[in-house]
mmCIF file of C-alpha atoms in Angstrom:
data_model
loop_
_atom_site.group_PDB
_atom_site.id
_atom_site.type_symbol
_atom_site.label_atom_id
_atom_site.label_comp_id
_atom_site.label_asym_id
_atom_site.label_seq_id
_atom_site.Cartn_x
_atom_site.Cartn_y
_atom_site.Cartn_z
ATOM 1 C CA UNK O 4 -0.002 -0.161 0.119
ATOM 2 C CA UNK O 5 1.355 3.512 -0.910
ATOM 3 C CA UNK O 6 2.211 5.750 1.813
ATOM 4 C CA UNK O 7 2.895 9.219 0.298
ATOM 5 C CA UNK O 8 0.908 11.216 2.561
ATOM 6 C CA UNK O 9 1.901 9.096 5.809
ATOM 7 C CA UNK O 10 5.462 9.534 4.905
ATOM 8 C CA UNK O 11 5.209 13.334 3.998
ATOM 9 C CA UNK O 12 3.460 13.817 7.360
ATOM 10 C CA UNK O 13 5.871 11.894 9.496
ATOM 11 C CA UNK O 14 8.962 13.082 7.904
ATOM 12 C CA UNK O 15 7.953 16.754 8.149
ATOM 13 C CA UNK O 16 6.903 16.355 11.692
ATOM 14 C CA UNK O 17 10.098 14.749 12.675
ATOM 15 C CA UNK O 18 12.267 17.394 10.846
ATOM 16 C CA UNK O 19 10.065 20.020 12.791
ATOM 17 C CA UNK O 20 11.100 17.700 15.917
ATOM 18 C CA UNK O 21 7.508 17.552 17.077
ATOM 19 C CA UNK O 22 5.381 14.894 18.632
ATOM 20 C CA UNK O 23 2.165 13.649 17.202
ATOM 21 C CA UNK O 24 0.430 15.383 20.093
ATOM 22 C CA UNK O 25 2.329 18.665 19.326
ATOM 23 C CA UNK O 26 1.030 18.401 15.707
ATOM 24 C CA UNK O 27 -2.488 17.583 16.709
ATOM 25 C CA UNK O 28 -2.308 21.062 18.648
ATOM 26 C CA UNK O 29 -1.190 23.207 15.729
ATOM 27 C CA UNK O 30 -3.046 21.532 13.112
ATOM 28 C CA UNK O 31 -5.848 23.943 12.389
ATOM 29 C CA UNK O 32 -7.419 24.624 9.173
ATOM 30 C CA UNK O 33 -7.227 28.720 8.868
ATOM 31 C CA UNK O 34 -10.375 28.815 6.830
ATOM 32 C CA UNK O 35 -12.786 26.737 8.934
ATOM 33 C CA UNK O 36 -11.105 26.117 12.275
ATOM 34 C CA UNK O 37 -11.105 22.326 11.638
ATOM 35 C CA UNK O 38 -8.647 20.295 13.558
ATOM 36 C CA UNK O 39 -6.978 17.015 13.169
ATOM 37 C CA UNK O 40 -7.111 14.561 15.821
ATOM 38 C CA UNK O 41 -4.070 12.907 17.423
ATOM 39 C CA UNK O 42 -5.732 9.529 16.899
ATOM 40 C CA UNK O 43 -6.042 9.854 13.075
ATOM 41 C CA UNK O 44 -2.584 11.238 12.719
ATOM 42 C CA UNK O 45 -1.011 8.375 14.751
ATOM 43 C CA UNK O 46 -3.216 5.649 12.639
ATOM 44 C CA UNK O 47 -1.984 7.658 9.252
ATOM 45 C CA UNK O 48 1.634 7.449 10.407
ATOM 46 C CA UNK O 49 1.524 3.807 11.471
ATOM 47 C CA UNK O 50 -0.025 2.830 8.167
ATOM 48 C CA UNK O 51 -3.305 1.964 9.598
ATOM 49 C CA UNK O 52 -6.528 2.310 7.652
ATOM 50 C CA UNK O 53 -7.821 6.050 7.804
ATOM 51 C CA UNK O 54 -10.737 7.563 5.332
ATOM 52 C CA UNK O 55 -8.945 9.869 2.991
ATOM 53 C CA UNK O 56 -8.799 13.335 4.449
ATOM 54 C CA UNK O 57 -11.011 16.204 3.434
ATOM 55 C CA UNK O 58 -9.645 19.416 2.206
ATOM 56 C CA UNK O 59 -10.141 21.049 5.597
ATOM 57 C CA UNK O 60 -7.927 18.102 7.108
ATOM 58 C CA UNK O 61 -5.252 18.702 4.745
ATOM 59 C CA UNK O 62 -5.145 22.501 5.162
ATOM 60 C CA UNK O 63 -5.115 21.975 8.687
ATOM 61 C CA UNK O 64 -1.961 19.562 8.136
ATOM 62 C CA UNK O 65 -0.491 22.216 6.073
ATOM 63 C CA UNK O 66 -0.796 24.746 8.717
ATOM 64 C CA UNK O 67 0.705 22.576 11.490
ATOM 65 C CA UNK O 68 3.497 21.219 9.400
ATOM 66 C CA UNK O 69 4.033 24.341 7.109
ATOM 67 C CA UNK O 70 3.660 22.467 3.999
ATOM 68 C CA UNK O 71 1.752 23.606 0.837
ATOM 69 C CA UNK O 72 -1.591 22.600 0.506
ATOM 70 C CA UNK O 73 -0.824 21.346 -3.240
ATOM 71 C CA UNK O 74 1.818 19.053 -1.965
ATOM 72 C CA UNK O 75 -0.494 17.413 0.557
ATOM 73 C CA UNK O 76 -3.219 17.015 -1.928
ATOM 74 C CA UNK O 77 -1.050 15.402 -4.196
ATOM 75 C CA UNK O 78 0.294 12.902 -1.558
ATOM 76 C CA UNK O 79 -3.345 12.297 -0.441
ATOM 77 C CA UNK O 80 -4.085 11.591 -4.261
ATOM 78 C CA UNK O 81 -1.316 9.064 -4.628
ATOM 79 C CA UNK O 82 -1.875 7.446 -1.223
ATOM 80 C CA UNK O 83 -5.708 7.024 -1.295
ATOM 81 C CA UNK O 84 -6.744 6.925 -4.921
ATOM 82 C CA UNK O 85 -3.540 5.939 -6.624
ATOM 83 C CA UNK O 86 -3.359 9.209 -8.944
ATOM 84 C CA UNK O 87 -0.153 10.668 -9.683
ATOM 85 C CA UNK O 88 0.385 14.503 -10.920
ATOM 86 C CA UNK O 89 2.774 15.967 -13.271
ATOM 87 C CA UNK O 90 2.789 19.706 -13.799
ATOM 88 C CA UNK O 91 4.241 22.031 -16.387
ATOM 89 C CA UNK O 92 7.289 23.850 -15.482
ATOM 90 C CA UNK O 93 5.153 27.200 -14.619
ATOM 91 C CA UNK O 94 2.658 24.972 -12.720
ATOM 92 C CA UNK O 95 -0.103 26.303 -14.871
ATOM 93 C CA UNK O 96 -1.020 22.869 -16.212
ATOM 94 C CA UNK O 97 -1.249 19.512 -14.717
ATOM 95 C CA UNK O 98 -1.849 16.039 -15.938
ATOM 96 C CA UNK O 99 -3.625 13.607 -13.491
ATOM 97 C CA UNK O 100 -2.933 10.042 -14.226
ATOM 98 C CA UNK O 101 -5.242 7.398 -12.233
ATOM 99 C CA UNK O 102 -3.621 4.159 -11.309
ATOM 100 C CA UNK O 103 -0.009 4.560 -12.682
ATOM 101 C CA UNK O 104 1.245 1.371 -11.114
ATOM 102 C CA UNK O 105 -1.563 -0.617 -12.528
ATOM 103 C CA UNK O 106 -0.981 0.900 -15.943
ATOM 104 C CA UNK O 107 2.663 -0.205 -15.937
ATOM 105 C CA UNK O 108 3.867 3.322 -16.699
ATOM 106 C CA UNK O 109 7.578 3.400 -16.483
ATOM 107 C CA UNK O 110 9.619 6.512 -14.985
ATOM 108 C CA UNK O 111 10.217 7.436 -18.701
ATOM 109 C CA UNK O 112 6.401 7.283 -19.462
ATOM 110 C CA UNK O 113 5.541 9.258 -16.329
ATOM 111 C CA UNK O 114 8.353 11.854 -17.626
ATOM 112 C CA UNK O 115 6.459 12.058 -20.904
ATOM 113 C CA UNK O 116 3.163 12.943 -19.006
ATOM 114 C CA UNK O 117 5.199 16.030 -17.555
ATOM 115 C CA UNK O 118 6.278 16.808 -21.091
ATOM 116 C CA UNK O 119 2.554 16.664 -22.407
ATOM 117 C CA UNK O 120 1.668 19.177 -19.433
ATOM 118 C CA UNK O 121 4.467 21.295 -20.507
ATOM 119 C CA UNK O 122 3.689 21.396 -24.344
ATOM 120 C CA UNK O 123 -0.040 22.142 -23.367
ATOM 121 C CA UNK O 124 1.068 24.923 -21.100
ATOM 122 C CA UNK O 125 3.138 26.607 -23.904
ATOM 123 C CA UNK O 126 0.240 26.316 -26.409
ATOM 124 C CA UNK O 127 -2.627 27.678 -24.354
ATOM 125 C CA UNK O 128 -3.263 31.370 -24.461
ATOM 126 C CA UNK O 129 -2.293 33.267 -21.107
ATOM 127 C CA UNK O 130 -5.290 34.960 -19.519
ATOM 128 C CA UNK O 131 -4.620 38.481 -18.033
ATOM 129 C CA UNK O 132 -6.286 39.256 -14.599
#
């Protein structure tokens, strides 16, 4: 079973020299005020079954770990749904590939997905705000 989100959370928490309890105290969604329980974080890190986190939970983890929401979303998509994301260089276009492992895409194939995103980003008109 893939553990991308679990590994990201554990590694970042350890790099910050925080306990799971300290992370649970700090993890608060700045938009809704939602928190993440000590128990859920512990289960996630131990590789036990958890429900896929909501966007609120990911924002809370992002706040507690000082990690970008996009990074957490991509790790959660990989761990819970088997999705991999490839971005164009300017991050204006992304390619979402489902079940890359089951499709047997090689690292070169995955790199080509990124190249497709890059090509598409260069071809599409830029919108001015």
